[in-house]
PDB file of C-alpha atoms and ligand atoms in Angstrom:
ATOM      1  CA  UNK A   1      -1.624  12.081  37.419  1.00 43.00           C
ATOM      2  CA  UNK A   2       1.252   9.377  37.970  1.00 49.00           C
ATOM      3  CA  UNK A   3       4.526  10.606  36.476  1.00 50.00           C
ATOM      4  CA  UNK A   4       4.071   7.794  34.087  1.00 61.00           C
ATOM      5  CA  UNK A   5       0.791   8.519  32.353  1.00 67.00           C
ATOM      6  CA  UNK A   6       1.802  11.235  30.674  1.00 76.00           C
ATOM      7  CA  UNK A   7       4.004   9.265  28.638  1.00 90.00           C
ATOM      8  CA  UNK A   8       0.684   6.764  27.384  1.00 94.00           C
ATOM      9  CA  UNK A   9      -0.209   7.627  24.102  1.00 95.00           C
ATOM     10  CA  UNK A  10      -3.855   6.388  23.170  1.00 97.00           C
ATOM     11  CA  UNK A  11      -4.325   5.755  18.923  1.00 97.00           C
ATOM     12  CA  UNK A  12      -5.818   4.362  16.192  1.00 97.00           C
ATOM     13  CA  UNK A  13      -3.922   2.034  14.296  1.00 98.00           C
ATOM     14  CA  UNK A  14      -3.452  -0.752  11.568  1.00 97.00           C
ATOM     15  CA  UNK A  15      -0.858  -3.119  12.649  1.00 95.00           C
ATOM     16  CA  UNK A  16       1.127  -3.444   8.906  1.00 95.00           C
ATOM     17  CA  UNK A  17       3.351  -5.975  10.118  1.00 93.00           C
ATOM     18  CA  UNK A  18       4.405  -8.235  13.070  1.00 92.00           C
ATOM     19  CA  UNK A  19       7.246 -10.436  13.334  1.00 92.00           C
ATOM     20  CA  UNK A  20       8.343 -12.391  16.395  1.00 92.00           C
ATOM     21  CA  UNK A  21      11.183 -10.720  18.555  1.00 90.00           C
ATOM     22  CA  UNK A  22      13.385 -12.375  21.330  1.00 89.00           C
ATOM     23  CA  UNK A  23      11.823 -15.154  23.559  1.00 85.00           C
ATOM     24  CA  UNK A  24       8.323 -14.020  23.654  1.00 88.00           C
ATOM     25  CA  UNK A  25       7.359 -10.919  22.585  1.00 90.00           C
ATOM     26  CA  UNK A  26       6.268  -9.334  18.893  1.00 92.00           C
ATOM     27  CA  UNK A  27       7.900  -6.598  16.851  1.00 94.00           C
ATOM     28  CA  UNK A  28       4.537  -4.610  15.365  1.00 95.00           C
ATOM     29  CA  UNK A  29       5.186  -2.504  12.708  1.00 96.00           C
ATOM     30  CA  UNK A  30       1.886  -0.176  12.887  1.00 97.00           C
ATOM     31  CA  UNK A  31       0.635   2.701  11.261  1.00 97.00           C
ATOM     32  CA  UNK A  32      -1.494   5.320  13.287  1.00 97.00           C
ATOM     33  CA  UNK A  33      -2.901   8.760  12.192  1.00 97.00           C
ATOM     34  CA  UNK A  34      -0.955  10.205  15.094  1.00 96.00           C
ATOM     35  CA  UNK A  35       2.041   8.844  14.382  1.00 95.00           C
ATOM     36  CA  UNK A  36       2.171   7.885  11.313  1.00 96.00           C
ATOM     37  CA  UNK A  37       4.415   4.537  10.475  1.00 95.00           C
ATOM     38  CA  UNK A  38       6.569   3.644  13.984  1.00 95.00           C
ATOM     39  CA  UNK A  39       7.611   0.709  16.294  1.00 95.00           C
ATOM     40  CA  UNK A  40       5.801  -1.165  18.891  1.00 96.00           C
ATOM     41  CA  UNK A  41       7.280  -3.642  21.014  1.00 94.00           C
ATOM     42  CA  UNK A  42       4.472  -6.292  22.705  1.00 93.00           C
ATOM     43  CA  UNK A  43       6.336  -7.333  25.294  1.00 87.00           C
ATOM     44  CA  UNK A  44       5.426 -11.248  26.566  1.00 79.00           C
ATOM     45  CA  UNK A  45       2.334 -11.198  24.150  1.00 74.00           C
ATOM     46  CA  UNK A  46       3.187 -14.699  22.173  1.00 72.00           C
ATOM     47  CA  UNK A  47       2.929 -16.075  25.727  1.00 71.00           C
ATOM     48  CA  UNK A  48       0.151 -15.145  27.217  1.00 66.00           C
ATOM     49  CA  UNK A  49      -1.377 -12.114  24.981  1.00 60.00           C
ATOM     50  CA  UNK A  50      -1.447  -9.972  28.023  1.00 59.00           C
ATOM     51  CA  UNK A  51      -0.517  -6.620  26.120  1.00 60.00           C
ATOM     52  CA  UNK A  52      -3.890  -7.562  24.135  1.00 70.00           C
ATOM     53  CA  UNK A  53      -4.410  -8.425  20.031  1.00 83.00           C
ATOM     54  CA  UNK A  54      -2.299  -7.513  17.755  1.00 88.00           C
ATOM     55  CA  UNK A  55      -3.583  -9.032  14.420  1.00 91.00           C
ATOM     56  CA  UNK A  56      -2.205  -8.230  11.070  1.00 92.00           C
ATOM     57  CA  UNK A  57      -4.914  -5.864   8.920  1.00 94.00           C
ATOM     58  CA  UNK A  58      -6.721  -5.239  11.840  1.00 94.00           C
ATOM     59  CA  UNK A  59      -7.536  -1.708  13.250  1.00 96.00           C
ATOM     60  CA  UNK A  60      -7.311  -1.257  17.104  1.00 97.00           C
ATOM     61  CA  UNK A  61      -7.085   1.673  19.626  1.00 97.00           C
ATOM     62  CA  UNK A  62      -3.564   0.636  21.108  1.00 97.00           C
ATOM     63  CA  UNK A  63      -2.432   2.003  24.866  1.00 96.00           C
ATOM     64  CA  UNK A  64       1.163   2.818  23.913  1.00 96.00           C
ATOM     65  CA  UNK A  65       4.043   3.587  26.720  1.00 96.00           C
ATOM     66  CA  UNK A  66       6.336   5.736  25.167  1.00 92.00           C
ATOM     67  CA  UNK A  67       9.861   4.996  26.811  1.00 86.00           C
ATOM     68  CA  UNK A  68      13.059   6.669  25.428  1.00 87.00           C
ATOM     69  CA  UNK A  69      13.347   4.232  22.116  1.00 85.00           C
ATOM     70  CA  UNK A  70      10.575   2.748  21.204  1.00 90.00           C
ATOM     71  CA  UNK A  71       6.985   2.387  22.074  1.00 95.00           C
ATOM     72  CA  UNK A  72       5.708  -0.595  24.129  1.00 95.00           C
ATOM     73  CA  UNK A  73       2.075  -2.075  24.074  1.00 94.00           C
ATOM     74  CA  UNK A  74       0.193  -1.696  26.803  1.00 93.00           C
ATOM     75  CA  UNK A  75      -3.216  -2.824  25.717  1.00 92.00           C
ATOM     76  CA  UNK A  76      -5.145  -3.186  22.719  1.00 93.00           C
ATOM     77  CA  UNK A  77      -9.427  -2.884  21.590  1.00 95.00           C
ATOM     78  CA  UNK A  78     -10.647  -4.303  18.750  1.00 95.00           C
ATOM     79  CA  UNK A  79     -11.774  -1.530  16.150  1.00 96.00           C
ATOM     80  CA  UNK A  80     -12.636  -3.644  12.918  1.00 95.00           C
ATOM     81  CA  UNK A  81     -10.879  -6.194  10.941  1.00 95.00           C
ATOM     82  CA  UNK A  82     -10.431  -6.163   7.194  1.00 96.00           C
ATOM     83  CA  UNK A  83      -9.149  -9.873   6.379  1.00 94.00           C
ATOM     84  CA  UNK A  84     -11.171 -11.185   3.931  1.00 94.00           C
ATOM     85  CA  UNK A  85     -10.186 -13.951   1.574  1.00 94.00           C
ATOM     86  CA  UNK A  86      -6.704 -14.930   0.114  1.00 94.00           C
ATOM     87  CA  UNK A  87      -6.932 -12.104  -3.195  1.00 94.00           C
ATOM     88  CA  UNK A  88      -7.955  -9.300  -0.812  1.00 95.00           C
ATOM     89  CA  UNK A  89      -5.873  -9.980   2.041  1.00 96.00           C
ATOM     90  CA  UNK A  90      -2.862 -10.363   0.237  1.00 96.00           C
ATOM     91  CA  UNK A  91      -2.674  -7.274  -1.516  1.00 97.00           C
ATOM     92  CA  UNK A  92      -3.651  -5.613   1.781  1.00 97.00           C
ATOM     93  CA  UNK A  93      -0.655  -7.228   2.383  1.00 97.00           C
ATOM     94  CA  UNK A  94       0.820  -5.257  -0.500  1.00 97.00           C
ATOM     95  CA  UNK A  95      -0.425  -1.591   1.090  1.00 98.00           C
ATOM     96  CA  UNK A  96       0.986  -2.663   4.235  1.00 97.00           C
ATOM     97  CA  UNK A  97       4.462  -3.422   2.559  1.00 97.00           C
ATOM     98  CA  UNK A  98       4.285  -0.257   0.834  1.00 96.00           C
ATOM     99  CA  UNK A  99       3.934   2.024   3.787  1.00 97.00           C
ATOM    100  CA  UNK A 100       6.605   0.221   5.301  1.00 95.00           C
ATOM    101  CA  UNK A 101       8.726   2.030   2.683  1.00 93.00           C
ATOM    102  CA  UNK A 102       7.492   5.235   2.615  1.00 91.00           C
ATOM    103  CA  UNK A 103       9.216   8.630   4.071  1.00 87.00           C
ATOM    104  CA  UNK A 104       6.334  10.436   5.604  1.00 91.00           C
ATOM    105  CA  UNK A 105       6.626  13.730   7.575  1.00 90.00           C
ATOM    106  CA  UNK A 106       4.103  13.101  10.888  1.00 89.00           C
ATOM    107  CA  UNK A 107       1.675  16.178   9.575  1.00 95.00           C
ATOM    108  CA  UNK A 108       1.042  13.615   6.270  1.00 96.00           C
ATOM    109  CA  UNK A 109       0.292  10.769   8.415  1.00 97.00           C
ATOM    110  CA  UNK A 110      -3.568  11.659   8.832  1.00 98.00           C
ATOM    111  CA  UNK A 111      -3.682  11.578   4.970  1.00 98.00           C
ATOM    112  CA  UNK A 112      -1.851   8.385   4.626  1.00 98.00           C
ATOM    113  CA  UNK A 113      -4.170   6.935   7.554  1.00 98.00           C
ATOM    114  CA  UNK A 114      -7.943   7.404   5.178  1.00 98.00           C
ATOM    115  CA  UNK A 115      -6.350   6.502   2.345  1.00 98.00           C
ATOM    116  CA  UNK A 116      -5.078   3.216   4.077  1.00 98.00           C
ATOM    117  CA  UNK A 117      -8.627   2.186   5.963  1.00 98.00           C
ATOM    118  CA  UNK A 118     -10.565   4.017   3.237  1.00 97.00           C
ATOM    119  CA  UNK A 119      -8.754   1.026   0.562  1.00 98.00           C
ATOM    120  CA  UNK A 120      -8.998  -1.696   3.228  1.00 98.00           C
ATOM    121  CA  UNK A 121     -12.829  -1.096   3.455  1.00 96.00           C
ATOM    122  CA  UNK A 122     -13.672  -0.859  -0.155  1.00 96.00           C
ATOM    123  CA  UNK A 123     -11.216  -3.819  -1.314  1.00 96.00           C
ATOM    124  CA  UNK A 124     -13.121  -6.611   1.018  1.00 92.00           C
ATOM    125  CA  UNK A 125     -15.924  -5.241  -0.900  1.00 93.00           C
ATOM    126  CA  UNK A 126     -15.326  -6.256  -4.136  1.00 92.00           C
ATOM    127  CA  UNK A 127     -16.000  -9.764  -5.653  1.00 89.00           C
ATOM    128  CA  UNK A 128     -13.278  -9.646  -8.603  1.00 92.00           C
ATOM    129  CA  UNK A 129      -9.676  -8.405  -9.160  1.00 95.00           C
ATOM    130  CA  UNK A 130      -8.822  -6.810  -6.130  1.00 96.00           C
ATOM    131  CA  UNK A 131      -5.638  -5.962  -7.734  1.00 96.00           C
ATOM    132  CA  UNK A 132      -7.343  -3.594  -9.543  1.00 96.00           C
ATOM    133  CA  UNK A 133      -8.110  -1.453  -6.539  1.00 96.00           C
ATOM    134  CA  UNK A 134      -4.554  -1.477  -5.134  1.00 97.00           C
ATOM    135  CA  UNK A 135      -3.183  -0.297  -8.449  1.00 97.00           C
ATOM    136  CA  UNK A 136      -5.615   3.246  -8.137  1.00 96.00           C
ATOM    137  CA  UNK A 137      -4.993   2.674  -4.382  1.00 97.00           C
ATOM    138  CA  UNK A 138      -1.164   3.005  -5.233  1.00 97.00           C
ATOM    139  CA  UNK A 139      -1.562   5.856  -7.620  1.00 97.00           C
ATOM    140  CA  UNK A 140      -3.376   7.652  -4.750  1.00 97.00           C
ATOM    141  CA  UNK A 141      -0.231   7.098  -3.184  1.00 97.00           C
ATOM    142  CA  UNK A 142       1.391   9.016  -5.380  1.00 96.00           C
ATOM    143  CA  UNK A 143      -0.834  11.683  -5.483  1.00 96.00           C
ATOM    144  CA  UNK A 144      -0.457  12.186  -1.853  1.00 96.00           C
ATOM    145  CA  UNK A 145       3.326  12.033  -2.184  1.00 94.00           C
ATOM    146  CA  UNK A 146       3.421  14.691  -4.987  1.00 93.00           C
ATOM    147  CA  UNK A 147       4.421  12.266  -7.731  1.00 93.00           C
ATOM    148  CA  UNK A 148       1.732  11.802  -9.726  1.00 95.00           C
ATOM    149  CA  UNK A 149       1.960   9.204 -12.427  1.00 96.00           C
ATOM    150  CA  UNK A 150      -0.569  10.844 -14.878  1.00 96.00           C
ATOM    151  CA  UNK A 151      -2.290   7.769 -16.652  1.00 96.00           C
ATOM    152  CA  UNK A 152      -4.269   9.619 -18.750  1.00 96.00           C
ATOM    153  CA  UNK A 153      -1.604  11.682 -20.970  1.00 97.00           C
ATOM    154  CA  UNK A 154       1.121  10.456 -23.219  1.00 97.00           C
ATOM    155  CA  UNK A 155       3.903  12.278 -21.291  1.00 95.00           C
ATOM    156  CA  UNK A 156       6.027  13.379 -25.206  1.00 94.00           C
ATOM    157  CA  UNK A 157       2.645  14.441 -26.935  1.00 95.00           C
ATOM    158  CA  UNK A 158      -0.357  14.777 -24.781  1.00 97.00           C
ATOM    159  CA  UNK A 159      -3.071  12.059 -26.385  1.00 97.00           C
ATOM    160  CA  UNK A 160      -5.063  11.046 -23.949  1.00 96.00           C
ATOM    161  CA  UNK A 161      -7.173   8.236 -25.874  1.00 92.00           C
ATOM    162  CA  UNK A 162      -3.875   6.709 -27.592  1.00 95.00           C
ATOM    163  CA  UNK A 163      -2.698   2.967 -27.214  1.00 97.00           C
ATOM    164  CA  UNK A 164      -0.343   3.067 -24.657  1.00 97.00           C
ATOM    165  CA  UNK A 165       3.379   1.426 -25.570  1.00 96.00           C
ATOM    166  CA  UNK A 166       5.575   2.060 -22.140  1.00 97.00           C
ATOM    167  CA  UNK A 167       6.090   3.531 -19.196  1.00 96.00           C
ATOM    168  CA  UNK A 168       9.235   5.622 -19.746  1.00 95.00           C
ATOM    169  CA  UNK A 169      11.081   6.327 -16.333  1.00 91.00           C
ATOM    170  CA  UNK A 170      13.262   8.837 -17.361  1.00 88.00           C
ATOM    171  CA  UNK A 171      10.087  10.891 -17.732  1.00 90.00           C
ATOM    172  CA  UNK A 172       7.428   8.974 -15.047  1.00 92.00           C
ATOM    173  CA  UNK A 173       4.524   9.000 -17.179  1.00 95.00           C
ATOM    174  CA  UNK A 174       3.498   7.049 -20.533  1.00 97.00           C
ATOM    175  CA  UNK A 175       4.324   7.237 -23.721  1.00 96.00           C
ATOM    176  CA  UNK A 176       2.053   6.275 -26.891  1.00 97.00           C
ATOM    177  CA  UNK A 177       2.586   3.754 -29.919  1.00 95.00           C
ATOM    178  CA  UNK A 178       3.078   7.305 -32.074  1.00 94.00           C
ATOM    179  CA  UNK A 179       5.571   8.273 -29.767  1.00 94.00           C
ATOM    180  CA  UNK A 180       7.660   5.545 -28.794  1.00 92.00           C
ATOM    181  CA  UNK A 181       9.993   4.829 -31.982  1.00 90.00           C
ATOM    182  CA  UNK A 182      10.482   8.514 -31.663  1.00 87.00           C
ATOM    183  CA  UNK A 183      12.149   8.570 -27.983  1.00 82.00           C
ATOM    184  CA  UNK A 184      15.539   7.690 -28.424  1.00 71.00           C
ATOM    185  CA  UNK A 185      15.120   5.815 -24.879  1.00 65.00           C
ATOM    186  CA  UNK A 186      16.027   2.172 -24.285  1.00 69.00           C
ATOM    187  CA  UNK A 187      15.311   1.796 -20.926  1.00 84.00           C
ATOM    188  CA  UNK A 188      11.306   1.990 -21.689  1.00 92.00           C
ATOM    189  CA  UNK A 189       8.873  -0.492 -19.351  1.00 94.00           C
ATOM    190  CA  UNK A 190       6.725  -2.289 -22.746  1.00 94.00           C
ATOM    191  CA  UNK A 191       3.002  -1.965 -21.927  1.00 97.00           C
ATOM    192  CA  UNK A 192       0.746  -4.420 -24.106  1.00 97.00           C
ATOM    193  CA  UNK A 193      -2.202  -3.733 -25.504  1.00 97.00           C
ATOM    194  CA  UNK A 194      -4.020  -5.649 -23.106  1.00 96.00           C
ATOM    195  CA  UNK A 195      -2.271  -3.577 -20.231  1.00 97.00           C
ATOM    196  CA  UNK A 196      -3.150  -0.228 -22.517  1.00 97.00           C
ATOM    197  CA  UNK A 197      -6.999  -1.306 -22.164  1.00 95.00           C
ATOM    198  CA  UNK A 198      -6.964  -1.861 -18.484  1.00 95.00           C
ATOM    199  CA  UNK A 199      -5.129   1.669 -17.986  1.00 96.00           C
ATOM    200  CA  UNK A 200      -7.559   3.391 -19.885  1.00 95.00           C
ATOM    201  CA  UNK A 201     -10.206   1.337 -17.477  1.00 94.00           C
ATOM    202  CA  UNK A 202      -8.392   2.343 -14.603  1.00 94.00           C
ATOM    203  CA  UNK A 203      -9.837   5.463 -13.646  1.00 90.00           C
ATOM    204  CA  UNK A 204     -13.757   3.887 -13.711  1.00 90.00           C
ATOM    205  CA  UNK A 205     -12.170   0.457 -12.665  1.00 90.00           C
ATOM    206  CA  UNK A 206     -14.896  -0.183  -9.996  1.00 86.00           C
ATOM    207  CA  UNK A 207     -18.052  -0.045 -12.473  1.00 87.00           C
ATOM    208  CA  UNK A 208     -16.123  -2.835 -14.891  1.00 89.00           C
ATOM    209  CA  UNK A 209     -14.603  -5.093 -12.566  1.00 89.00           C
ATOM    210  CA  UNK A 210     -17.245  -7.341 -12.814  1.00 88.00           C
ATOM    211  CA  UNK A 211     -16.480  -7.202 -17.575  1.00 90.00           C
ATOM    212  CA  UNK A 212     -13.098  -7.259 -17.724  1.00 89.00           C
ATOM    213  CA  UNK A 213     -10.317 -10.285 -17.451  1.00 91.00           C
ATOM    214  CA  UNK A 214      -6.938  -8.746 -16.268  1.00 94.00           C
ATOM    215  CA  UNK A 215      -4.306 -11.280 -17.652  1.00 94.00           C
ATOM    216  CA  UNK A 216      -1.002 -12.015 -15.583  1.00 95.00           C
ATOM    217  CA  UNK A 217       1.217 -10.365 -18.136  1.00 96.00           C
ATOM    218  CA  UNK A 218      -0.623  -7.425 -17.088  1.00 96.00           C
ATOM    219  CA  UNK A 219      -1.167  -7.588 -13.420  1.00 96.00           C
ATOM    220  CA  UNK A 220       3.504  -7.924 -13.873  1.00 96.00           C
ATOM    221  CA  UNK A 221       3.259  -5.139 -16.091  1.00 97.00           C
ATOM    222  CA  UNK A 222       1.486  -2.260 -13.816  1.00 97.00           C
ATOM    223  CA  UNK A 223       3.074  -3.726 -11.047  1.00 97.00           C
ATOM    224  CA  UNK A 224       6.739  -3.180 -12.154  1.00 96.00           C
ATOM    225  CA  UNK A 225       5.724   0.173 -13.386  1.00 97.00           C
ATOM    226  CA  UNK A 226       4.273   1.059  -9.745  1.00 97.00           C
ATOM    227  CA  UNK A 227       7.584   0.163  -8.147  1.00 96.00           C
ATOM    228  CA  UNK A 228       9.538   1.439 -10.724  1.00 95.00           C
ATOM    229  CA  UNK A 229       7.474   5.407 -10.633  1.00 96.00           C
ATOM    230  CA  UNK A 230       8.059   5.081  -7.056  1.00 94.00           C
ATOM    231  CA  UNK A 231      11.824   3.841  -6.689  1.00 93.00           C
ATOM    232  CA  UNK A 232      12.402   6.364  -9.250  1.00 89.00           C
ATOM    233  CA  UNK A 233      11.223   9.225  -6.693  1.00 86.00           C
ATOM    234  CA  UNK A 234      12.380   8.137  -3.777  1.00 87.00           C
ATOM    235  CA  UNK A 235      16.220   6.823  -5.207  1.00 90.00           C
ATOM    236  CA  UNK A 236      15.538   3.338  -4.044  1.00 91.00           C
ATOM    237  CA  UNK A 237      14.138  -0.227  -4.717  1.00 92.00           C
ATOM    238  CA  UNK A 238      10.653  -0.598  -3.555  1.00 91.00           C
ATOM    239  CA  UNK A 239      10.026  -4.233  -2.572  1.00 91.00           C
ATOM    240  CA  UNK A 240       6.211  -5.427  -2.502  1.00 95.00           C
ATOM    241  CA  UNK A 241       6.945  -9.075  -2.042  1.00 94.00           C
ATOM    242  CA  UNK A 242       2.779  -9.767  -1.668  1.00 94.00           C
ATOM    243  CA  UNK A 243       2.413  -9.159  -5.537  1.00 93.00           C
ATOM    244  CA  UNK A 244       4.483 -11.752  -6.380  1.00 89.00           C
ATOM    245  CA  UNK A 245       2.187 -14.142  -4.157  1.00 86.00           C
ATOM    246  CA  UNK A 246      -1.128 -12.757  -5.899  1.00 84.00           C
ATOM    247  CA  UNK A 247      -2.795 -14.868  -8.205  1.00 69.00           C
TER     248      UNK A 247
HETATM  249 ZN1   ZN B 301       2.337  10.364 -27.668  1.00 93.44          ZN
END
């Protein structure tokens, strides 16, 4: 055993983002069940892809050399690719951006890991509204986090098969039509009635997908409310810049 091999690190992983860096080499932003979200530089790879692949919503088994700052590519298999077509890659694109953001302790990471290939797999499966699958895909999220944004209760009186009205912040959950003239809150997210429907869908989403239109007032709505449970949890703006683009 060379002095060096102990410091090669073989893994599973999704690269989540990959941006050019100096003259000729790529910045990967990955995601790995063993290492949860981290750094990998492929050094000379825009020249002559000698560090191997590194596509965006692809999974490989990377060779990793593990220096004393970041990690450097050192070769790359193919597992299986996800792309699919412009809807289900970009909000892909949206998970990826998401666990950019996250603050994960390393023993969450395998969690994080099925939830991300486990969505990946199922969304190129669908025919219609992938969005609909990265909005229980994101509530999983939460879940896994330990903030839970319960869908199914009015968070001031309990209904569960009330219209909803908003998405109150101060309290991360929803709030009915009964119940909202009563909360002396301004700062309330509105939630249409169209937007009410399609949460009450939510949790059986995949056997409707196929019956139900999901208007662009309300693919804006559940959105902001998404970024707003979560930037409310984690005291910052979450940025998923692939939402806007979906359409
Ligand atoms: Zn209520």
């Amino acid at each position: 055993v060379s002095p060096s091999s102990d410091r090669l690190v073989v893994t599973h992983a999704v690269i989540l983002r990959r941006k050019p860096w100096r003259e000729n080499s790529f910045l990967l932003e990955v995601f790995s069940p063993d290492l949860g979200r981290t750094t990998v530089i492929a050094q000379g790879a825009r020249r002559e892809q000698s560090a191997g692949e590194t596509e965006p919503l692809t999974e490989y088994e990377l060779t990793l050399y593990k220096s004393s700052g970041p990690y450097f590519l050192r070769g790359s298999h193919l597992v299986r690719g996800f792309r699919r077509n412009y809807q289900s890659d970009t909000v892909m694109y949206a998970a990826c951006e998401l666990y950019e953001q996250l603050i994960l302790s390393p023993e969450d990471a395998p969690a994080f890991w099925e939830l991300l290939v486990q969505f990946f797999d199922y969304v190129r499966s669908v025919e219609r509204h992938p969005i609909a699958i990265f909005w229980r895909f994101a509530l999983r999220v939460c879940h896994l986090l330990g903030v839970d944004l319960d869908i199914e209760h009015c968070t001031a009186c309990g209904a569960t098969d009330a219209p909803w009205a908003a998405y109150l912040p101060l309290r991360s959950g929803l709030l009915c039509r009964e119940c909202l003239p009563r909360v002396a809150e301004a700062n309330v997210l509105p939630l249409s009635k169209t937007t009410s429907r399609l949460l009450h869908d939510l949790p059986h989403i995949g056997n409707v997908l196929r019956e139900v239109d999901i208007a662009d007032e309300s693919i804006q709505q559940v959105n902001r409310m998404l970024l707003v449970h979560l930037a409310s949890h984690f005291h910052k703006p979450f940025h998923v810049k692939s939402l806007q683009l979906y359409g």
